[in-house]
Coordinates of C-alpha atoms in Angstrom, one line a residue:
Chain C
X25 CA 0.0 0.0 0.0
X26 CA 1.5 3.3 -1.0
X27 CA 1.4 6.4 1.1
X28 CA -1.1 8.0 -1.3
X29 CA -3.4 5.0 -1.1
X30 CA -3.2 5.0 2.7
X31 CA -3.9 8.8 2.9
X32 CA -6.9 8.5 0.5
X33 CA -8.4 5.8 2.7
X34 CA -7.9 7.8 5.8
X35 CA -9.3 11.0 4.3
X36 CA -12.4 9.1 3.0
X37 CA -12.9 7.6 6.4
X38 CA -12.9 11.0 8.1
X39 CA -14.9 12.7 5.2
X40 CA -17.6 10.0 5.2
X41 CA -18.0 10.2 9.0
X42 CA -18.5 13.9 8.7
X43 CA -20.8 13.6 5.7
X44 CA -23.1 10.9 7.0
X45 CA -23.3 12.3 10.5
X46 CA -24.1 15.7 8.9
X47 CA -26.9 14.1 6.9
X48 CA -28.3 12.4 10.0
X49 CA -28.3 15.5 12.1
X50 CA -29.8 17.5 9.2
X51 CA -32.9 15.3 9.5
X52 CA -33.6 17.1 12.8
X53 CA -33.9 20.4 11.0
X54 CA -37.3 21.7 11.7
X55 CA -38.2 18.7 13.9
X56 CA -36.6 19.2 17.3
X57 CA -38.6 19.9 20.5
X58 CA -37.4 23.5 20.8
X59 CA -36.4 26.1 18.3
X60 CA -33.1 26.4 20.1
X61 CA -32.2 22.7 19.9
X62 CA -33.3 22.7 16.3
X63 CA -30.8 25.4 15.4
X64 CA -28.1 23.9 17.5
X65 CA -28.3 20.5 15.9
X66 CA -28.5 21.9 12.4
X67 CA -25.5 24.0 13.1
X68 CA -23.5 20.9 14.1
X69 CA -24.8 19.3 10.9
X70 CA -23.5 22.2 8.8
X71 CA -20.1 22.1 10.5
X72 CA -19.8 18.4 9.7
X73 CA -20.8 18.9 6.1
X74 CA -18.3 21.7 5.9
X75 CA -15.6 19.3 7.2
X76 CA -16.7 16.7 4.7
X77 CA -16.2 19.1 1.8
X78 CA -12.6 19.8 2.9
X79 CA -11.8 16.1 3.4
X80 CA -13.4 14.8 0.3
X81 CA -11.9 17.5 -1.9
X82 CA -8.5 16.6 -0.5
X83 CA -9.2 12.9 -1.0
X84 CA -10.0 13.5 -4.6
X85 CA -6.8 15.5 -5.1
X86 CA -4.7 12.7 -3.5
X87 CA -6.4 10.0 -5.6
X88 CA -5.5 12.0 -8.7
X89 CA -8.4 10.9 -10.9
X90 CA -10.0 14.2 -11.1
X91 CA -12.9 13.4 -8.7
X92 CA -14.5 16.4 -6.9
X93 CA -16.2 16.5 -3.5
X94 CA -19.5 16.1 -5.2
X95 CA -18.4 13.1 -7.2
X96 CA -17.2 11.4 -4.0
X97 CA -20.3 12.4 -2.1
X98 CA -22.9 11.5 -4.7
X99 CA -21.4 9.0 -7.1
X100 CA -20.0 6.3 -4.8
X101 CA -21.9 3.2 -3.9
X102 CA -22.6 2.0 -0.3
X103 CA -19.6 -0.4 -0.2
X104 CA -17.2 2.5 -1.0
X105 CA -18.3 4.4 2.0
X106 CA -15.9 4.2 5.0
X107 CA -17.9 6.0 7.7
X108 CA -18.2 4.3 11.0
X109 CA -21.4 2.3 11.7
X110 CA -22.0 4.6 14.7
X111 CA -22.8 7.7 12.6
X112 CA -25.2 6.0 10.2
X113 CA -27.4 4.8 13.1
X114 CA -30.9 6.1 13.2
X115 CA -31.6 9.4 15.0
X116 CA -34.1 7.5 17.1
X117 CA -35.4 9.7 19.9
X118 CA -33.5 12.8 21.1
X119 CA -31.6 10.6 23.7
X120 CA -30.2 8.4 20.9
X121 CA -29.2 11.4 18.9
X122 CA -27.4 13.0 21.9
X123 CA -25.6 9.8 23.0
X124 CA -24.5 9.1 19.4
X125 CA -23.3 12.7 19.2
X126 CA -21.4 12.7 22.5
X127 CA -19.6 9.4 21.7
X128 CA -18.6 10.8 18.4
X129 CA -17.7 14.3 19.5
X130 CA -15.2 13.0 22.1
X131 CA -13.6 10.7 19.5
X132 CA -13.4 13.4 16.9
X133 CA -12.0 15.9 19.4
X134 CA -9.1 13.7 20.5
X135 CA -8.4 12.6 16.9
X136 CA -8.2 16.3 15.9
X137 CA -5.9 17.0 18.8
X138 CA -3.6 14.3 17.5
X139 CA -3.8 15.5 13.9
X140 CA -2.8 19.0 15.0
X141 CA 0.7 17.4 15.3
X142 CA 0.5 15.8 11.8
X143 CA 3.5 15.9 9.5
X144 CA 1.0 16.3 6.7
X145 CA 0.1 20.0 5.9
X146 CA -3.5 19.4 4.9
X147 CA -4.3 17.2 8.0
X148 CA -2.7 19.7 10.3
X149 CA -4.5 22.7 8.7
X150 CA -7.8 20.7 8.8
X151 CA -7.4 19.9 12.4
X152 CA -6.4 23.4 13.4
X153 CA -9.5 24.8 11.6
X154 CA -12.0 22.2 12.9
X155 CA -10.9 21.8 16.5
X156 CA -12.8 25.0 17.5
X157 CA -16.1 23.9 16.2
X158 CA -15.7 20.3 17.6
X159 CA -14.8 21.7 21.0
X160 CA -18.2 23.4 20.9
X161 CA -20.0 20.3 19.7
X162 CA -18.5 18.3 22.5
X163 CA -19.4 20.9 25.1
X164 CA -23.0 20.9 23.8
X165 CA -23.5 17.2 23.8
X166 CA -21.7 16.8 27.1
X167 CA -24.2 19.3 28.7
X168 CA -27.1 17.3 27.3
X169 CA -25.7 14.0 28.6
X170 CA -25.7 15.5 32.1
X171 CA -29.0 17.3 31.8
X172 CA -30.9 14.2 30.5
X173 CA -28.9 11.5 32.2
X174 CA -29.3 13.2 35.6
X175 CA -32.8 14.6 34.8
X176 CA -36.2 13.0 35.3
X177 CA -36.7 9.2 35.8
X178 CA -38.0 9.1 32.2
X179 CA -35.1 11.0 30.7
X180 CA -32.6 8.9 32.7
X181 CA -34.2 5.7 31.3
X182 CA -34.2 6.9 27.7
X183 CA -30.5 7.9 28.0
X184 CA -29.5 4.5 29.5
X185 CA -31.5 2.7 26.7
X186 CA -29.7 4.8 24.1
X187 CA -26.3 4.1 25.6
X188 CA -27.1 0.3 25.7
X189 CA -28.2 0.4 22.1
X190 CA -25.2 2.3 20.7
X191 CA -22.4 1.0 22.8
X192 CA -21.6 -1.8 20.5
X193 CA -20.6 0.6 17.8
X194 CA -17.9 2.3 19.8
X195 CA -15.2 -0.4 19.3
X196 CA -15.1 0.1 15.6
X197 CA -14.1 3.8 15.9
X198 CA -10.7 2.7 17.0
X199 CA -10.1 -0.2 14.5
X200 CA -6.7 0.2 12.7
X201 CA -5.9 -1.1 9.2
X202 CA -2.8 -1.2 7.1
X203 CA -3.4 2.4 6.1
X204 CA -3.0 3.5 9.7
X205 CA 0.3 1.7 10.0
X206 CA 1.6 3.4 6.9
X207 CA 0.5 6.9 8.0
X208 CA 1.6 6.4 11.6
X209 CA 5.1 5.5 10.3
X210 CA 5.1 8.8 8.4
X211 CA 4.1 10.8 11.5
X212 CA 0.9 11.8 9.7
X213 CA -1.7 10.5 12.2
X214 CA -2.0 9.4 15.8
X215 CA -2.5 5.8 16.9
X216 CA -6.2 5.1 17.4
X217 CA -5.3 2.8 20.3
X218 CA -3.9 5.8 22.1
X219 CA -7.0 7.8 21.4
X220 CA -9.1 4.9 22.7
X221 CA -7.6 5.2 26.2
X222 CA -8.3 9.0 26.5
X223 CA -11.8 8.5 25.0
X224 CA -12.7 5.8 27.4
X225 CA -11.6 7.7 30.4
X226 CA -13.5 10.9 29.4
X227 CA -16.7 9.2 28.2
X228 CA -16.9 6.9 31.2
X229 CA -16.4 9.8 33.6
X230 CA -19.3 11.6 31.9
X231 CA -21.5 8.6 32.0
X232 CA -20.9 8.3 35.7
X233 CA -21.4 12.0 36.3
X234 CA -24.7 11.7 34.4
X235 CA -25.7 8.9 36.9
X236 CA -25.8 6.4 34.0
X237 CA -24.0 3.0 33.7
X238 CA -21.4 2.0 31.2
X239 CA -23.1 -0.8 29.2
X240 CA -21.9 -4.3 29.6
X241 CA -21.7 -5.7 26.1
X242 CA -20.1 -9.0 27.1
X243 CA -17.4 -8.1 24.8
X244 CA -19.6 -7.9 21.7
X245 CA -18.7 -5.0 19.3
X246 CA -20.0 -4.5 15.7
X247 CA -17.3 -4.1 13.0
X248 CA -17.5 -3.8 9.2
X249 CA -17.2 -0.2 7.9
X250 CA -13.4 -0.4 7.3
X251 CA -14.2 -3.0 4.6
X252 CA -17.4 -1.2 3.4
X253 CA -19.8 -3.4 5.3
X254 CA -22.6 -1.3 6.7
X255 CA -25.8 -1.6 8.7
X256 CA -29.1 -1.5 7.0
X257 CA -29.3 2.2 7.4
X258 CA -26.7 3.5 5.1
X259 CA -28.4 2.5 1.9
X260 CA -31.4 4.6 2.8
X261 CA -29.3 7.6 3.7
X262 CA -27.5 7.4 0.4
X263 CA -30.7 6.9 -1.6
X264 CA -32.1 10.1 -0.2
X265 CA -28.8 12.1 -0.5
X266 CA -27.9 10.9 -3.9
X267 CA -31.1 10.8 -5.8
X268 CA -31.1 14.4 -7.1
X269 CA -27.5 14.6 -8.4
X270 CA -27.7 11.1 -9.8
X271 CA -30.9 11.8 -11.7
X272 CA -29.2 14.9 -13.2
X273 CA -25.6 13.7 -13.4
X274 CA -24.4 16.5 -15.6
X275 CA -26.2 19.1 -13.5
X276 CA -25.9 21.6 -16.3
X277 CA -29.4 23.1 -15.8
Chain T
X4 CA -57.3 48.0 18.0
X5 CA -54.7 49.0 20.5
X6 CA -51.1 49.7 19.7
X7 CA -50.1 46.5 21.5
X8 CA -52.6 44.4 19.5
X9 CA -51.4 45.9 16.2
X10 CA -47.7 45.3 17.2
X11 CA -48.5 41.7 18.2
X12 CA -50.1 41.1 14.8
X13 CA -47.2 42.6 12.9
X14 CA -44.6 40.6 14.9
X15 CA -46.5 37.4 14.4
X16 CA -46.7 38.1 10.7
X17 CA -43.0 38.6 10.4
X18 CA -42.1 35.8 12.8
X19 CA -44.3 33.3 11.0
X20 CA -42.9 34.2 7.6
X21 CA -39.4 33.5 9.0
X22 CA -40.4 30.3 10.8
X23 CA -42.3 28.7 7.9
X24 CA -39.7 29.7 5.3
X25 CA -37.0 28.3 7.6
X26 CA -38.9 25.1 7.8
X27 CA -39.3 24.8 4.1
X28 CA -35.7 25.6 3.4
X29 CA -34.6 23.1 6.1
X30 CA -36.3 20.4 4.0
X31 CA -33.4 20.8 1.5
X32 CA -30.8 19.9 4.2
X33 CA -29.0 16.9 2.8
X34 CA -31.0 16.9 -0.4
X35 CA -29.6 19.5 -2.7
X36 CA -27.6 18.8 -5.9
X37 CA -24.3 20.0 -4.6
X38 CA -22.8 20.0 -1.1
X39 CA -22.3 23.8 -1.5
X40 CA -25.9 24.5 -2.3
X41 CA -27.0 22.2 0.5
X42 CA -25.0 24.2 3.0
X43 CA -26.0 27.6 1.6
X44 CA -29.8 26.8 1.7
X45 CA -29.5 25.4 5.2
X46 CA -27.7 28.5 6.3
X47 CA -30.5 30.6 5.0
X48 CA -32.9 28.3 6.9
X49 CA -31.0 28.8 10.1
X50 CA -30.9 32.6 9.7
X51 CA -34.7 32.6 9.2
X52 CA -35.3 30.4 12.2
X53 CA -33.0 32.7 14.2
X54 CA -35.1 35.7 13.2
X55 CA -38.3 33.8 14.0
X56 CA -37.0 33.2 17.6
X57 CA -36.4 37.0 18.1
X58 CA -39.8 38.0 16.6
X59 CA -41.9 35.4 18.4
X60 CA -40.2 36.0 21.7
X61 CA -41.0 39.7 21.4
X62 CA -44.6 38.9 20.2
X63 CA -45.1 36.9 23.4
X64 CA -43.7 39.7 25.5
X65 CA -46.0 42.3 23.9
X66 CA -49.0 39.9 24.2
X67 CA -48.4 39.7 27.9
X68 CA -49.8 36.3 28.5
X69 CA -46.5 34.6 29.2
X70 CA -46.2 32.7 26.0
X71 CA -42.7 31.8 24.9
X72 CA -41.2 31.5 21.4
X73 CA -41.8 27.7 21.6
X74 CA -45.4 28.2 22.8
X75 CA -46.0 30.4 19.8
X76 CA -44.2 28.1 17.3
X77 CA -45.5 24.8 18.5
X78 CA -48.9 25.4 20.2
X79 CA -50.8 27.6 17.8
X80 CA -53.2 26.1 15.2
X81 CA -53.1 26.7 11.5
X82 CA -55.6 29.6 11.5
X83 CA -53.5 31.5 14.0
X84 CA -50.5 31.6 11.7
X85 CA -50.0 34.8 9.7
X86 CA -47.2 33.9 7.3
X87 CA -47.7 34.8 3.7
X88 CA -49.0 32.1 1.4
X89 CA -45.8 32.4 -0.6
X90 CA -43.4 31.0 2.0
X91 CA -45.5 27.9 2.7
X92 CA -45.6 26.9 -1.0
X93 CA -43.9 23.5 -1.8
X94 CA -40.1 23.5 -2.4
X95 CA -40.9 21.9 -5.8
X96 CA -37.7 21.7 -7.9
X97 CA -34.7 23.8 -7.3
X98 CA -36.1 26.5 -9.6
X99 CA -39.2 26.9 -7.5
X100 CA -37.2 27.2 -4.3
X101 CA -34.9 29.8 -5.9
X102 CA -37.8 31.9 -7.3
X103 CA -39.7 31.8 -4.0
X104 CA -36.6 32.7 -2.2
X105 CA -35.7 35.6 -4.4
X106 CA -39.2 37.1 -4.4
X107 CA -39.1 36.9 -0.6
X108 CA -35.6 38.1 -0.1
X109 CA -36.2 41.4 -2.0
X110 CA -39.4 41.9 0.0
X111 CA -37.7 41.2 3.3
X112 CA -34.7 43.3 2.5
X113 CA -36.7 46.5 1.7
X114 CA -39.0 45.9 4.7
X115 CA -36.0 45.7 7.0
X116 CA -34.6 48.9 5.4
X117 CA -37.8 50.6 6.3
X118 CA -37.8 49.1 9.9
X119 CA -34.3 50.5 10.4
X120 CA -36.1 53.8 10.8
X121 CA -38.7 52.5 13.2
X122 CA -39.7 54.4 16.3
X123 CA -40.0 51.1 18.1
X124 CA -36.7 50.0 19.7
X125 CA -37.2 46.3 19.2
X126 CA -38.1 46.6 15.5
X127 CA -35.2 48.9 14.9
X128 CA -32.7 46.6 16.6
X129 CA -34.1 43.5 14.9
X130 CA -33.8 45.2 11.5
X131 CA -30.2 46.4 12.1
X132 CA -29.2 42.9 13.1
X133 CA -31.0 41.0 10.3
X134 CA -30.3 43.3 7.4
X135 CA -26.8 41.9 7.0
X136 CA -27.9 38.3 6.6
X137 CA -30.8 39.2 4.4
X138 CA -28.4 41.2 2.1
X139 CA -26.5 38.0 1.7
X140 CA -29.6 35.9 1.0
X141 CA -30.8 38.4 -1.6
X142 CA -27.4 38.3 -3.3
X143 CA -27.3 34.5 -3.3
X144 CA -30.8 34.1 -4.8
X145 CA -30.3 36.9 -7.3
X146 CA -27.2 35.1 -8.6
X147 CA -29.2 31.9 -9.0
X148 CA -31.9 33.8 -10.8
X149 CA -29.5 34.9 -13.4
X150 CA -27.5 31.7 -13.6
X151 CA -30.6 29.5 -14.1
X152 CA -32.8 32.0 -16.0
X153 CA -30.0 32.8 -18.4
X154 CA -28.6 29.3 -18.4
X155 CA -29.6 26.3 -20.6
X156 CA -32.9 26.0 -22.4
X157 CA -34.1 23.5 -19.7
X158 CA -33.1 25.7 -16.8
X159 CA -34.7 28.7 -18.4
X160 CA -38.0 26.9 -18.9
X161 CA -38.0 25.6 -15.3
X162 CA -37.4 29.1 -14.0
X163 CA -40.2 30.5 -16.1
X164 CA -42.5 27.8 -14.9
X165 CA -41.6 28.6 -11.3
X166 CA -42.2 32.3 -11.8
X167 CA -45.6 31.6 -13.5
X168 CA -46.6 29.3 -10.6
X169 CA -45.5 31.6 -7.8
X170 CA -46.4 35.0 -9.1
X171 CA -50.0 34.9 -7.8
X172 CA -48.6 34.9 -4.3
X173 CA -46.7 38.1 -4.6
X174 CA -49.7 40.5 -4.2
X175 CA -50.4 39.3 -0.7
X176 CA -47.0 40.3 0.6
X177 CA -48.1 43.9 0.5
X178 CA -51.7 43.6 1.8
X179 CA -52.3 46.1 4.6
X180 CA -54.7 45.7 7.5
X181 CA -55.9 47.9 10.4
X182 CA -52.7 46.9 12.3
X183 CA -50.6 48.5 9.6
X184 CA -52.5 51.8 9.9
X185 CA -52.1 51.9 13.6
X186 CA -48.3 51.2 13.4
X187 CA -47.7 53.6 10.5
X188 CA -49.4 56.4 12.5
X189 CA -46.9 55.6 15.3
X190 CA -43.9 55.7 13.0
X191 CA -43.2 52.1 13.8
X192 CA -43.3 50.5 10.3
X193 CA -43.1 51.6 6.7
X194 CA -46.1 51.5 4.3
X195 CA -46.2 48.2 2.4
X196 CA -47.5 50.1 -0.6
X197 CA -44.3 52.0 -0.8
X198 CA -42.2 48.8 -0.5
X199 CA -44.3 47.3 -3.3
X200 CA -43.0 49.9 -5.7
X201 CA -39.4 49.4 -4.9
X202 CA -39.9 45.6 -4.9
X203 CA -41.6 45.6 -8.3
X204 CA -38.8 47.7 -9.9
X205 CA -36.0 45.5 -8.6
X206 CA -37.7 42.1 -9.2
X207 CA -38.8 43.0 -12.7
X208 CA -35.3 44.3 -13.6
X209 CA -33.8 41.0 -12.4
X210 CA -36.4 39.0 -14.3
X211 CA -35.5 40.8 -17.5
X212 CA -31.8 40.4 -16.9
X213 CA -32.3 36.7 -16.4
X214 CA -34.0 36.7 -19.9
X215 CA -37.3 35.7 -18.2
X216 CA -40.8 37.2 -18.6
X217 CA -42.8 38.9 -15.9
X218 CA -45.9 36.6 -15.6
X219 CA -49.3 37.9 -16.8
X220 CA -51.7 36.9 -14.1
X221 CA -54.6 38.7 -15.6
X222 CA -54.9 40.5 -12.3
X223 CA -55.5 37.4 -10.3
X224 CA -53.7 37.3 -7.0
X225 CA -54.2 34.9 -4.0
X226 CA -55.1 36.3 -0.6
X227 CA -55.9 34.9 2.7
X228 CA -53.1 34.7 5.2
X229 CA -53.9 38.0 6.9
X230 CA -57.0 36.3 8.2
X231 CA -55.5 32.9 8.8
X232 CA -56.7 31.3 5.6
X233 CA -53.8 29.2 4.2
X234 CA -53.1 26.9 1.3
X235 CA -53.2 23.1 1.6
X236 CA -49.5 23.1 2.5
X237 CA -49.4 24.8 5.9
X238 CA -51.2 22.0 7.8
X239 CA -48.6 19.5 6.7
X240 CA -45.7 21.7 7.6
X241 CA -47.2 22.3 11.1
X242 CA -47.9 18.7 11.6
X243 CA -44.3 17.8 11.0
X244 CA -42.9 20.7 13.0
X245 CA -45.3 20.4 15.9
X246 CA -45.7 16.7 16.5
X247 CA -42.7 16.3 18.9
X248 CA -43.3 19.2 21.2
X249 CA -47.1 18.5 21.2
X250 CA -46.7 14.9 22.1
X251 CA -44.5 15.8 25.0
X252 CA -46.1 19.2 26.0
X253 CA -44.3 19.6 29.3
X254 CA -40.9 18.6 27.7
X255 CA -39.6 17.8 31.2
X256 CA -37.6 14.8 30.2

């Protein structure tokens, strides 16, 4: 595997996470329980789609086949997507959305912290630019974790259910492939196993502060996205996202 | 009609326009033909929902019955909404969305220009704050008018169809009621008939520059929203927007 191939894989992985999470959060636009939450979630969606644009544009450049951000977003099939299973999971109720978001925000935050030290100019600039917005996302979802986890009996139960449902998708965030090995050797990216330790410490502390329990998965974790194997949800997300550009592929009108 | 009643009606009219247009534009989130357009339309949606929050909060304050922005957004029925028929119209294709947006942006821009001279502190502050974002919205939709109107044969035809479909909803934007008379006498708001002249001049110039034709409606214009009479669309928008807060009215969880 060449350096370019490894970098392409890594950029697509990050870009797809941002794109698919942005799509999911965008579904809340106009449907949250308060105008304030509606705007907050949609702002996070826009930040993620903005990050996806940077990452997919760079992935296209590295690949060297002339594909644009739009080509990569709209013209790839499900098995070419490398987003984590976590971010494609259904919005569910507000508790599921918040738990999914918090788990991802902490992961993304520490990954960006690591990328700020990257030897790759693009990755460093991307991390420096995005860390500010992700710091805010993490603070927002952290506050909701506490407010709902340590809220009413009902909100507490909904949050615990969401944690129990989503926990099995956390292992995959840290799965390393050959691409990681190549890029780590170049000093371009941090080790996901290192990030896992910081992530666990922070997330478990918040879970306890929110009076919730860390789920016991008996060791079961879902894997697949590194090889393009996705849950039943991704196909529907892509169908909705891609139908317009695909039905007018030249988009000349 | 007291000054407070007139002001409440005017604030609700503006707030509902911003809220319902924001909802409609939010439907594009994740569904446009380019990532860039997707983000641009969603940003306009967020600006409008932000304006709605300011306006509905102030309307609740003036009404003096303790209703919040969320009460007014989620707990009123269709006949209590005062948004113009234009903004509740279906997104249709991209051409319909752009034409609806341009027509509204020019209207909103000149209304805000007038409100910047308001004797009412809130209206003046609201206009000063919002004119910047609306200036950008107008520039964005103006560019799309030219690009698509004076584009391919297909895009030209789609834009003309959209203009023909939506033109009948333009008259109502400028309909004045007793509330207008009361507030004009107080120096709080501009005359809509004055804004109509500036609007016509600007919109018709753009239509011609875009090589399109000003529709001939034979004098027919649709009216109704000033009295709470809406098209078939509003009920569906409200159903989707209101279902979550209404099903959990105390929102304590």
